[in-house]
């Protein structure tokens, strides 16, 4: 049966619906789920004492189901003669009202209803993001606004394509209405035949806008079952909705093994909209094995390691773990508490189960893997802003087996550690032991090779000819100052100049990484290349640059 339109444009043509319902007969065709799947949200916003207009009822069971649970004051309208006749025949005996009517020209007096309920009709009318269709939609909105009382609600079940969301967020606040977007998870459950994309219930509440007052800007969302929260702008609402849609879209593409090679997804904290987890879906091969699916939680602070931080590393991790699909989870948020592994498991279970290969049931036990004894701990020591590189943090990361490191991380790229120093415990009499950057240790492997190179030119025993004067060493890039400190501390014959372009970095090195200057160690705020040119111009000679 040719039931779906050849082009989406046909959805907003009366003739399409006449043919659709004539071919379909009386068998209900539901858009976005039936009342039992939607009632978790609908019951909050549609009251049994409401006088309800069901806009574009089609042959859905929604009106009858709601009637049966006590919504007795209801008129259902549709543009299709065929469907209205069918619905009248089916339900007139029960006392329900079905009327043929065009939503663009409602034949009701002003302020007749307290609720207008629309399931799929706006989506069907607003098929194309063009001027003509947008004007049609505005006519429909005006009519809905006219027949609603102040305080009444336009409750619209929609998939919220971008242009539809934008129109709702633009038009209703401009008229002084409040807009709340609720996700309806019950309608999405694919296992019970729901649709694989997020279904939203948009509730637009009519307020009277006084002439000359600015548009209302009360925009709220509840997308993960949380309490409705207010967002500052239409753009923020759009972002929250879009990221949910993208997640669902990706998840839908992941139903077969082999389809999700190192795909990246983010999960946000619903209260703050900040990224709380980053998930990488890694598929090993297209074959199905008995070990189908596992989750690997990367302890905090270890997400930058090759094995967890790079696609090749994660592939190796998946090979080692031996599962067809491995979801590698990073815990990147600086200002969130994650609790222990059990808490993270409980928090993540529902979301990660949506990423399981399609053949797995949703009640299957999925192993959560990790490495080391715990989830690591990140302690924020300082947060600041550099005029050159933006926001940064200094944090102490407590790794396994009692090892702790201090890191400088620019938040514009949290996957790169700008500087790292091992921490040592220092006791001062009468004071609690404190953690300090250990100047005797080089955290970065490449710094060890650089320091070895310096040894060759500064140490008489290692150098081909004894150096007469102190060997001058130029270090470009200070970071936490670990390399400069080490050279200064270990090579007494070295005189070290260190250049960094960012004055904030010099402050951080001094305040947080134990960097101090003296007559053999000097920090300069300058462009490294220019500093070298200036040295050359002044005839200054360096034995080594690092
Ligand atoms: C996507 S279907 C949704 C049907 C039903 N609400 C459901 O959930 O199954 C859209 C419905 O809107 C009706 N419709 C389209 N344009 C309309 C208009 N201008 N006035 C009234 N109904 C309209 C169509 O006939 C169709 O029944």
Coordinates of C-alpha atoms and ligand atoms in Angstrom, one line a residue:
X1 CA 0.0 0.0 0.0
X2 CA 1.4 3.4 -1.1
X3 CA 0.7 5.2 2.2
X4 CA 3.6 7.5 2.6
X5 CA 3.9 10.7 0.4
X6 CA 6.4 10.8 -2.4
X7 CA 7.6 14.2 -1.2
X8 CA 7.1 15.6 2.2
X9 CA 5.4 18.6 0.7
X10 CA 2.3 16.4 0.1
X11 CA 1.8 16.2 3.8
X12 CA 0.3 19.6 3.9
X13 CA -2.1 19.0 1.0
X14 CA -5.7 18.1 1.8
X15 CA -6.0 15.7 -1.1
X16 CA -3.1 13.7 0.2
X17 CA -4.9 13.1 3.5
X18 CA -8.2 12.3 1.9
X19 CA -6.4 9.6 -0.2
X20 CA -4.4 8.4 2.8
X21 CA -7.4 7.8 5.0
X22 CA -9.5 6.3 2.1
X23 CA -6.8 3.8 1.4
X24 CA -6.0 3.2 5.1
X25 CA -9.6 2.4 6.0
X26 CA -10.6 2.6 9.6
X27 CA -7.4 1.1 10.9
X28 CA -5.7 3.7 13.1
X29 CA -2.4 5.1 11.9
X30 CA -0.6 6.6 14.8
X31 CA 2.0 9.4 14.6
X32 CA 4.6 9.3 17.4
X33 CA 2.9 6.8 19.6
X34 CA -0.4 6.2 21.3
X35 CA -1.9 7.8 24.4
X36 CA -0.4 5.1 26.8
X37 CA 3.1 5.9 25.5
X38 CA 2.6 9.7 25.7
X39 CA 0.5 10.0 28.9
X40 CA 3.5 10.3 31.2
X41 CA 3.9 13.8 29.7
X42 CA 0.4 14.6 28.4
X43 CA -1.3 14.0 31.7
X44 CA 0.9 16.8 33.3
X45 CA -0.2 19.4 30.8
X46 CA -3.7 18.4 29.8
X47 CA -6.3 18.3 32.6
X48 CA -9.5 16.4 32.6
X49 CA -11.4 19.6 33.3
X50 CA -9.8 21.3 30.2
X51 CA -12.0 22.1 27.2
X52 CA -9.8 20.5 24.5
X53 CA -9.5 21.0 20.8
X54 CA -7.7 18.1 19.1
X55 CA -6.1 19.6 16.1
X56 CA -5.7 17.3 13.1
X57 CA -7.0 14.2 14.8
X58 CA -6.6 11.8 11.9
X59 CA -7.8 8.3 12.7
X60 CA -5.6 8.2 15.8
X61 CA -7.0 6.6 19.0
X62 CA -5.7 9.5 21.0
X63 CA -9.1 11.3 21.4
X64 CA -10.9 8.1 22.3
X65 CA -8.3 6.9 24.7
X66 CA -8.3 10.2 26.5
X67 CA -12.1 10.3 26.5
X68 CA -12.1 6.8 28.1
X69 CA -9.8 8.0 30.9
X70 CA -12.0 11.0 31.7
X71 CA -11.3 13.8 29.3
X72 CA -14.9 14.4 28.4
X73 CA -14.8 18.0 27.1
X74 CA -13.2 17.6 23.7
X75 CA -13.8 18.5 20.1
X76 CA -11.6 16.7 17.5
X77 CA -11.1 18.3 14.1
X78 CA -9.5 17.3 10.8
X79 CA -9.3 18.7 7.3
X80 CA -10.1 15.3 5.8
X81 CA -13.8 14.6 5.2
X82 CA -13.0 10.9 4.9
X83 CA -11.4 10.6 8.3
X84 CA -13.9 12.7 10.0
X85 CA -16.8 10.6 8.7
X86 CA -14.9 7.4 9.8
X87 CA -14.3 8.8 13.3
X88 CA -17.9 10.0 13.6
X89 CA -19.2 6.5 12.7
X90 CA -16.8 4.9 15.1
X91 CA -17.2 7.2 18.1
X92 CA -20.4 9.3 17.8
X93 CA -22.4 6.8 19.9
X94 CA -20.0 7.4 22.8
X95 CA -20.9 11.1 22.6
X96 CA -17.5 12.2 21.1
X97 CA -17.5 15.1 18.7
X98 CA -15.5 15.0 15.4
X99 CA -15.8 17.9 13.0
X100 CA -14.3 18.6 9.6
X101 CA -12.4 21.9 9.9
X102 CA -9.4 23.6 8.5
X103 CA -6.9 24.7 11.3
X104 CA -6.2 27.8 9.2
X105 CA -9.9 28.9 9.6
X106 CA -11.2 27.6 12.8
X107 CA -15.0 28.0 13.2
X108 CA -14.9 28.6 16.9
X109 CA -15.3 31.8 18.9
X110 CA -12.3 33.5 20.5
X111 CA -11.1 32.0 23.8
X112 CA -13.3 28.9 23.4
X113 CA -10.7 26.3 24.6
X114 CA -8.3 25.8 27.5
X115 CA -6.1 23.4 25.6
X116 CA -5.3 22.7 21.9
X117 CA -3.7 19.3 21.5
X118 CA -1.7 18.5 18.3
X119 CA 0.0 15.2 17.6
X120 CA 2.0 15.3 14.4
X121 CA -0.2 17.9 12.7
X122 CA 2.3 20.8 13.0
X123 CA 5.0 18.5 11.6
X124 CA 2.6 17.5 8.7
X125 CA 1.8 21.1 7.9
X126 CA 5.3 22.6 8.3
X127 CA 6.9 20.3 5.7
X128 CA 9.2 22.8 4.1
X129 CA 11.3 25.6 5.5
X130 CA 10.1 28.1 2.9
X131 CA 8.2 31.4 3.1
X132 CA 4.9 30.1 1.9
X133 CA 4.7 27.2 4.3
X134 CA 6.0 29.4 7.2
X135 CA 3.1 31.9 6.5
X136 CA 0.7 29.0 6.6
X137 CA 2.0 27.8 9.9
X138 CA 1.8 31.4 11.3
X139 CA -1.9 31.5 10.3
X140 CA -2.4 28.2 12.1
X141 CA -0.6 29.5 15.2
X142 CA -2.8 32.7 15.1
X143 CA -5.9 30.6 14.9
X144 CA -4.8 28.4 17.8
X145 CA -3.9 31.5 19.8
X146 CA -7.3 33.1 19.1
X147 CA -9.4 30.1 20.2
X148 CA -7.3 29.6 23.4
X149 CA -8.1 31.3 26.7
X150 CA -5.3 33.2 28.6
X151 CA -3.5 30.5 30.6
X152 CA -4.5 27.9 28.1
X153 CA -2.0 25.6 26.5
X154 CA -1.0 24.6 23.0
X155 CA 0.4 21.1 23.5
X156 CA 2.2 19.9 20.5
X157 CA 3.7 16.4 20.0
X158 CA 6.5 16.8 17.5
X159 CA 9.9 15.4 16.4
X160 CA 11.1 19.1 16.3
X161 CA 13.0 19.3 13.1
X162 CA 15.2 22.4 13.1
X163 CA 12.9 24.8 11.3
X164 CA 9.9 23.7 13.4
X165 CA 11.7 24.2 16.6
X166 CA 13.0 27.6 15.5
X167 CA 9.5 28.7 14.5
X168 CA 8.0 27.6 17.9
X169 CA 10.8 29.4 19.8
X170 CA 10.4 32.5 17.8
X171 CA 6.7 32.9 17.3
X172 CA 5.2 32.1 20.7
X173 CA 7.7 34.1 22.9
X174 CA 7.0 37.0 20.6
X175 CA 3.3 36.8 21.4
X176 CA 4.2 36.7 25.1
X177 CA 3.7 33.0 25.6
X178 CA 5.9 30.7 27.7
X179 CA 7.4 27.7 26.0
X180 CA 8.4 24.5 27.6
X181 CA 9.9 21.5 25.8
X182 CA 9.5 18.1 27.3
X183 CA 11.0 14.9 26.0
X184 CA 8.6 12.0 26.0
X185 CA 10.8 8.9 26.4
X186 CA 7.8 6.6 26.6
X187 CA 7.1 7.2 22.9
X188 CA 10.7 6.4 21.9
X189 CA 11.1 2.9 23.1
X190 CA 12.2 1.0 20.0
X191 CA 11.8 -2.4 21.7
X192 CA 8.1 -1.8 22.0
X193 CA 7.6 -0.5 18.5
X194 CA 8.1 3.2 19.2
X195 CA 10.2 5.4 17.0
X196 CA 14.0 5.6 17.2
X197 CA 14.2 9.4 17.5
X198 CA 13.4 11.7 20.4
X199 CA 9.7 12.6 20.7
X200 CA 9.0 16.0 22.2
X201 CA 5.9 17.5 23.7
X202 CA 6.0 21.3 23.4
X203 CA 3.8 23.2 25.8
X204 CA 3.1 26.8 24.8
X205 CA 1.2 28.6 27.5
X206 CA -0.7 31.7 26.5
X207 CA -0.1 34.9 28.5
X208 CA -1.5 38.3 27.6
X209 CA 1.3 40.5 26.2
X210 CA 0.7 44.1 27.1
X211 CA 1.0 46.4 24.1
X212 CA 4.6 47.6 23.8
X213 CA 6.0 45.0 26.2
X214 CA 9.1 43.1 25.1
X215 CA 8.7 39.5 24.0
X216 CA 8.4 36.9 26.8
X217 CA 11.6 34.9 27.3
X218 CA 10.5 32.1 29.5
X219 CA 12.0 29.1 27.8
X220 CA 12.2 25.8 29.7
X221 CA 13.2 22.3 28.9
X222 CA 13.0 18.9 30.6
X223 CA 14.9 16.4 28.5
X224 CA 16.0 13.7 30.8
X225 CA 13.2 13.4 33.3
X226 CA 14.7 16.3 35.3
X227 CA 12.6 19.1 36.8
X228 CA 11.9 21.8 34.1
X229 CA 14.9 24.1 33.9
X230 CA 15.0 27.6 32.4
X231 CA 17.5 28.3 29.6
X232 CA 18.7 31.8 28.8
X233 CA 18.0 31.9 25.1
X234 CA 16.4 30.2 22.1
X235 CA 19.9 29.3 21.0
X236 CA 20.5 27.4 24.2
X237 CA 17.3 25.5 23.9
X238 CA 18.1 24.7 20.3
X239 CA 21.5 23.3 21.3
X240 CA 20.0 21.1 24.1
X241 CA 17.4 19.7 21.7
X242 CA 19.8 19.2 18.8
X243 CA 22.4 17.4 20.9
X244 CA 19.7 15.0 22.1
X245 CA 18.6 14.4 18.5
X246 CA 22.2 13.8 17.3
X247 CA 22.7 11.3 20.1
X248 CA 19.6 9.4 19.0
X249 CA 20.5 9.7 15.3
X250 CA 23.9 8.2 16.0
X251 CA 22.5 5.5 18.3
X252 CA 20.1 4.6 15.6
X253 CA 23.0 4.1 13.1
X254 CA 24.7 1.9 15.7
X255 CA 22.3 -1.0 15.8
X256 CA 24.6 -3.4 13.9
X257 CA 28.1 -4.3 15.0
X258 CA 30.8 -2.7 12.9
X259 CA 28.9 0.4 12.3
X260 CA 30.4 2.6 15.0
X261 CA 34.2 2.7 14.6
X262 CA 35.4 5.2 17.2
X263 CA 32.4 7.4 17.1
X264 CA 32.3 10.2 19.7
X265 CA 29.3 11.2 21.7
X266 CA 28.8 13.5 24.7
X267 CA 26.4 13.2 27.6
X268 CA 25.5 16.4 29.4
X269 CA 24.5 17.1 32.9
X270 CA 20.8 18.1 32.5
X271 CA 21.0 20.8 35.2
X272 CA 24.0 22.7 33.7
X273 CA 24.1 21.5 30.1
X274 CA 27.8 20.9 30.6
X275 CA 29.5 17.8 29.2
X276 CA 29.7 15.2 31.9
X277 CA 30.8 12.1 30.0
X278 CA 32.4 11.6 26.6
X279 CA 31.8 8.2 25.0
X280 CA 33.8 6.6 22.2
X281 CA 32.1 3.7 20.5
X282 CA 34.7 1.3 19.1
X283 CA 33.7 -1.6 17.0
X284 CA 36.3 -4.4 16.5
X285 CA 34.9 -6.3 13.6
X286 CA 31.7 -7.1 11.8
X287 CA 31.4 -10.6 13.1
X288 CA 29.3 -11.3 16.1
X289 CA 31.1 -13.1 19.0
X290 CA 29.8 -14.2 22.4
X291 CA 31.5 -11.1 24.0
X292 CA 29.3 -8.6 22.3
X293 CA 29.4 -5.4 24.3
X294 CA 31.3 -3.8 27.3
X295 CA 31.8 -0.4 28.8
X296 CA 35.3 0.8 29.8
X297 CA 35.5 3.6 32.3
X298 CA 38.8 5.6 32.0
X299 CA 39.9 6.8 35.4
X300 CA 40.0 10.6 35.7
X301 CA 43.3 12.1 34.6
X302 CA 44.2 9.2 32.3
X303 CA 42.1 10.2 29.4
X304 CA 45.1 11.8 27.7
X305 CA 47.1 8.6 27.6
X306 CA 47.5 7.1 24.1
X307 CA 45.5 4.0 24.9
X308 CA 42.4 6.0 25.9
X309 CA 42.9 9.3 24.2
X310 CA 43.7 8.3 20.6
X311 CA 41.6 6.3 18.1
X312 CA 44.4 3.8 17.6
X313 CA 44.8 3.4 21.3
X314 CA 41.1 2.8 21.8
X315 CA 41.1 0.2 19.0
X316 CA 44.0 -1.6 20.8
X317 CA 42.0 -1.4 24.1
X318 CA 39.0 -2.9 22.4
X319 CA 41.2 -5.7 21.0
X320 CA 42.6 -6.4 24.4
X321 CA 39.2 -6.3 26.1
X322 CA 38.0 -8.7 23.4
X323 CA 34.5 -7.3 22.9
X324 CA 32.8 -6.7 19.6
X325 CA 31.8 -3.3 20.7
X326 CA 33.5 -1.3 23.4
X327 CA 32.2 2.0 24.7
X328 CA 35.2 3.9 26.2
X329 CA 34.0 6.5 28.7
X330 CA 36.0 9.6 29.7
X331 CA 35.1 11.6 32.8
X332 CA 36.3 15.1 31.6
X333 CA 34.3 17.5 33.8
X334 CA 36.5 19.6 36.0
X335 CA 33.7 20.8 38.3
X336 CA 31.6 17.7 38.7
X337 CA 31.8 15.0 41.3
X338 CA 31.6 11.5 39.9
X339 CA 31.6 9.3 43.0
X340 CA 32.8 5.8 42.7
X341 CA 32.5 3.2 40.0
X342 CA 29.2 1.9 41.2
X343 CA 27.7 5.5 41.1
X344 CA 29.1 6.0 37.6
X345 CA 27.7 2.7 36.4
X346 CA 24.2 3.5 37.8
X347 CA 24.3 6.9 36.2
X348 CA 25.5 5.7 32.8
X349 CA 23.6 2.4 32.4
X350 CA 20.5 3.7 30.7
X351 CA 22.4 5.8 28.1
X352 CA 25.1 3.3 27.3
X353 CA 22.6 0.6 26.8
X354 CA 21.2 2.6 23.9
X355 CA 24.5 2.1 22.2
X356 CA 24.4 -1.7 22.4
X357 CA 24.5 -3.7 19.1
X358 CA 21.0 -4.2 17.8
X359 CA 20.8 -7.9 18.5
X360 CA 21.3 -7.5 22.2
X361 CA 18.2 -7.2 24.5
X362 CA 18.0 -4.2 26.7
X363 CA 18.0 -6.3 29.9
X364 CA 21.2 -8.1 29.2
X365 CA 24.0 -7.7 31.8
X366 CA 26.8 -5.6 30.3
X367 CA 30.3 -5.7 31.9
X368 CA 31.8 -2.4 33.1
X369 CA 35.6 -2.5 32.9
X370 CA 38.2 -0.1 34.2
X371 CA 41.9 -0.1 35.0
X372 CA 43.6 0.5 38.4
X373 CA 41.8 0.4 41.6
X374 CA 39.5 3.4 41.4
X375 CA 38.2 6.2 39.1
X376 CA 41.0 8.5 40.0
X377 CA 40.5 11.9 41.5
X378 CA 40.9 15.4 40.1
X379 CA 41.3 18.3 42.6
X380 CA 41.0 21.8 41.2
X381 CA 43.7 24.0 42.7
X382 CA 43.3 27.1 40.6
X383 CA 41.2 28.5 37.7
X384 CA 42.3 31.5 35.7
X385 CA 42.1 33.1 32.3
X386 CA 45.0 33.9 30.0
X387 CA 44.6 36.7 27.5
X388 CA 46.3 34.6 24.9
X389 CA 44.9 31.1 25.5
X390 CA 41.7 31.5 27.4
X391 CA 40.5 29.7 30.5
X392 CA 42.8 27.3 32.2
X393 CA 43.0 25.1 35.3
X394 CA 45.7 23.9 37.6
X395 CA 44.7 20.6 39.0
X396 CA 46.1 17.9 41.1
X397 CA 45.3 14.4 39.7
X398 CA 45.6 11.6 42.1
X399 CA 46.4 8.5 40.1
X400 CA 46.8 4.9 41.3
X401 CA 49.1 3.7 44.0
X402 CA 49.4 7.0 45.7
X403 CA 51.0 8.9 42.8
X404 CA 49.8 12.5 42.3
X405 CA 50.7 15.0 39.6
X406 CA 49.9 18.6 39.1
X407 CA 48.8 19.7 35.7
X408 CA 48.2 22.9 33.8
X409 CA 45.4 22.4 31.3
X410 CA 43.9 25.0 28.9
X411 CA 40.2 24.4 28.8
X412 CA 40.0 25.1 25.0
X413 CA 41.7 21.7 24.6
X414 CA 41.4 19.5 27.6
X415 CA 43.0 16.6 25.7
X416 CA 46.4 18.3 25.9
X417 CA 48.3 18.6 29.1
X418 CA 50.3 21.8 28.9
X419 CA 52.5 21.0 31.8
X420 CA 52.8 18.3 34.4
X421 CA 54.8 17.9 37.5
X422 CA 55.0 15.0 39.9
X423 CA 53.9 16.0 43.4
X424 CA 55.9 15.3 46.5
X425 CA 54.7 15.6 50.1
X426 CA 56.6 18.3 52.0
X427 CA 56.4 18.6 55.8
X428 CA 57.0 21.9 57.5
X429 CA 57.2 21.8 61.3
X430 CA 54.0 22.7 62.9
X431 CA 52.0 22.6 59.7
X432 CA 50.1 19.9 57.9
X433 CA 52.1 18.2 55.1
X434 CA 51.6 19.9 51.7
X435 CA 52.0 18.7 48.1
X436 CA 54.6 20.5 46.0
X437 CA 55.8 20.2 42.5
X438 CA 59.0 18.0 42.6
X439 CA 61.8 19.9 40.8
X440 CA 64.0 16.8 40.8
X441 CA 61.7 14.8 38.5
X442 CA 60.9 15.2 34.9
X443 CA 57.4 14.0 34.1
X444 CA 57.6 14.2 30.4
X445 CA 59.7 11.6 28.6
X446 CA 61.0 14.1 25.9
X447 CA 62.2 16.4 28.7
X448 CA 64.6 13.6 29.8
X449 CA 66.2 13.5 26.4
X450 CA 66.5 17.3 26.3
X451 CA 68.1 17.3 29.7
X452 CA 70.6 14.6 28.6
X453 CA 71.5 16.9 25.6
X454 CA 72.2 19.8 28.0
X455 CA 74.4 17.5 30.1
X456 CA 76.7 17.1 27.1
X457 CA 77.5 20.8 26.8
X458 CA 77.5 21.9 30.4
X459 CA 79.3 19.1 32.2
X460 CA 83.1 19.0 31.8
X461 CA 83.2 15.2 32.1
X462 CA 80.7 14.7 29.3
X463 CA 81.6 17.6 27.0
X464 CA 84.4 17.1 24.5
X465 CA 86.2 20.2 25.8
X466 CA 85.8 21.7 29.2
X467 CA 83.5 24.7 29.1
X468 CA 85.3 27.8 30.3
X469 CA 82.3 30.0 31.1
X470 CA 78.9 28.9 32.4
X471 CA 77.1 27.3 29.6
X472 CA 74.1 29.4 28.5
X473 CA 70.9 27.4 28.0
X474 CA 67.8 28.9 26.3
X475 CA 64.5 27.2 27.0
X476 CA 61.6 28.2 24.7
X477 CA 58.3 27.7 26.4
X478 CA 58.0 27.8 30.2
X479 CA 54.8 25.8 31.0
X480 CA 55.1 24.8 34.7
X481 CA 58.8 25.4 34.5
X482 CA 59.7 21.8 35.2
X483 CA 62.5 21.5 32.5
X484 CA 64.1 24.8 33.4
X485 CA 64.0 24.1 37.1
X486 CA 65.5 20.6 36.5
X487 CA 68.4 22.0 34.3
X488 CA 69.0 24.8 36.8
X489 CA 69.0 22.3 39.8
X490 CA 71.1 19.5 38.2
X491 CA 73.6 21.4 36.2
X492 CA 75.2 24.0 38.4
X493 CA 77.3 25.3 35.5
X494 CA 74.3 26.1 33.4
X495 CA 72.8 29.6 33.2
X496 CA 69.2 29.3 32.0
X497 CA 67.0 31.8 30.2
X498 CA 63.5 30.7 29.6
X499 CA 61.1 32.5 27.3
X500 CA 57.3 32.3 27.3
X501 CA 54.9 34.5 25.3
X502 CA 52.2 34.3 27.9
X503 CA 52.7 36.3 31.1
X504 CA 49.9 34.3 32.8
X505 CA 52.0 31.1 32.3
X506 CA 54.9 32.7 34.1
X507 CA 52.6 33.6 37.1
X508 CA 51.2 30.1 37.1
X509 CA 54.7 28.5 37.1
X510 CA 55.7 30.7 40.1
X511 CA 52.5 30.3 42.0
X512 CA 51.8 26.6 41.5
X513 CA 54.8 24.8 40.1
X514 CA 57.6 26.1 42.4
X515 CA 59.4 28.0 39.7
X516 CA 61.7 30.7 41.1
X517 CA 64.2 33.0 39.4
X518 CA 67.8 33.8 40.5
X519 CA 71.0 34.9 38.8
X520 CA 71.3 31.6 36.9
X521 CA 67.6 31.2 36.0
X522 CA 65.7 34.0 34.4
X523 CA 62.1 34.1 32.9
X524 CA 61.3 36.4 30.0
X525 CA 57.9 37.2 28.6
X526 CA 58.5 37.4 24.8
X527 CA 58.0 35.7 21.5
X528 CA 60.5 32.8 21.4
X529 CA 61.6 33.5 17.8
X530 CA 62.0 37.2 18.4
X531 CA 64.0 36.5 21.5
X532 CA 66.4 34.4 19.5
X533 CA 66.7 37.1 16.8
X534 CA 67.4 39.7 19.5
X535 CA 70.1 37.5 21.1
X536 CA 71.7 37.2 17.7
X537 CA 71.5 40.9 17.1
X538 CA 73.2 41.5 20.5
X539 CA 75.9 39.0 19.7
X540 CA 74.8 36.7 22.6
X541 CA 75.6 33.1 22.2
X542 CA 73.8 30.1 23.6
X543 CA 75.4 26.7 24.0
X544 CA 72.0 25.0 23.7
X545 CA 68.4 25.7 23.0
X546 CA 65.6 23.5 24.1
Ligands
LIG1 C1 0.5 13.5 10.7 S1 -1.2 13.4 10.8 C2 -1.5 13.2 12.5 C3 -2.8 12.5 12.8 C4 -3.1 12.3 14.3 N1 -3.0 13.5 15.1 C5 -2.1 11.2 14.8 O1 -1.5 11.5 15.8 O2 -2.1 10.1 14.3 C6 -1.7 15.0 10.4 C7 -3.2 15.2 10.4 O3 -3.5 16.5 10.2 C8 -4.6 16.7 9.3 N2 -4.4 18.0 8.7 C9 -3.5 18.5 7.9 N3 -3.7 19.8 7.6 C10 -4.7 20.2 8.3 C11 -5.5 21.4 8.4 N4 -5.1 22.4 7.7 N5 -6.5 21.4 9.2 C12 -6.9 20.4 9.9 N6 -6.3 19.2 9.8 C13 -5.2 19.1 9.0 C14 -4.4 15.6 8.4 O4 -5.6 15.3 7.7 C15 -3.9 14.5 9.3 O5 -5.0 13.8 9.8

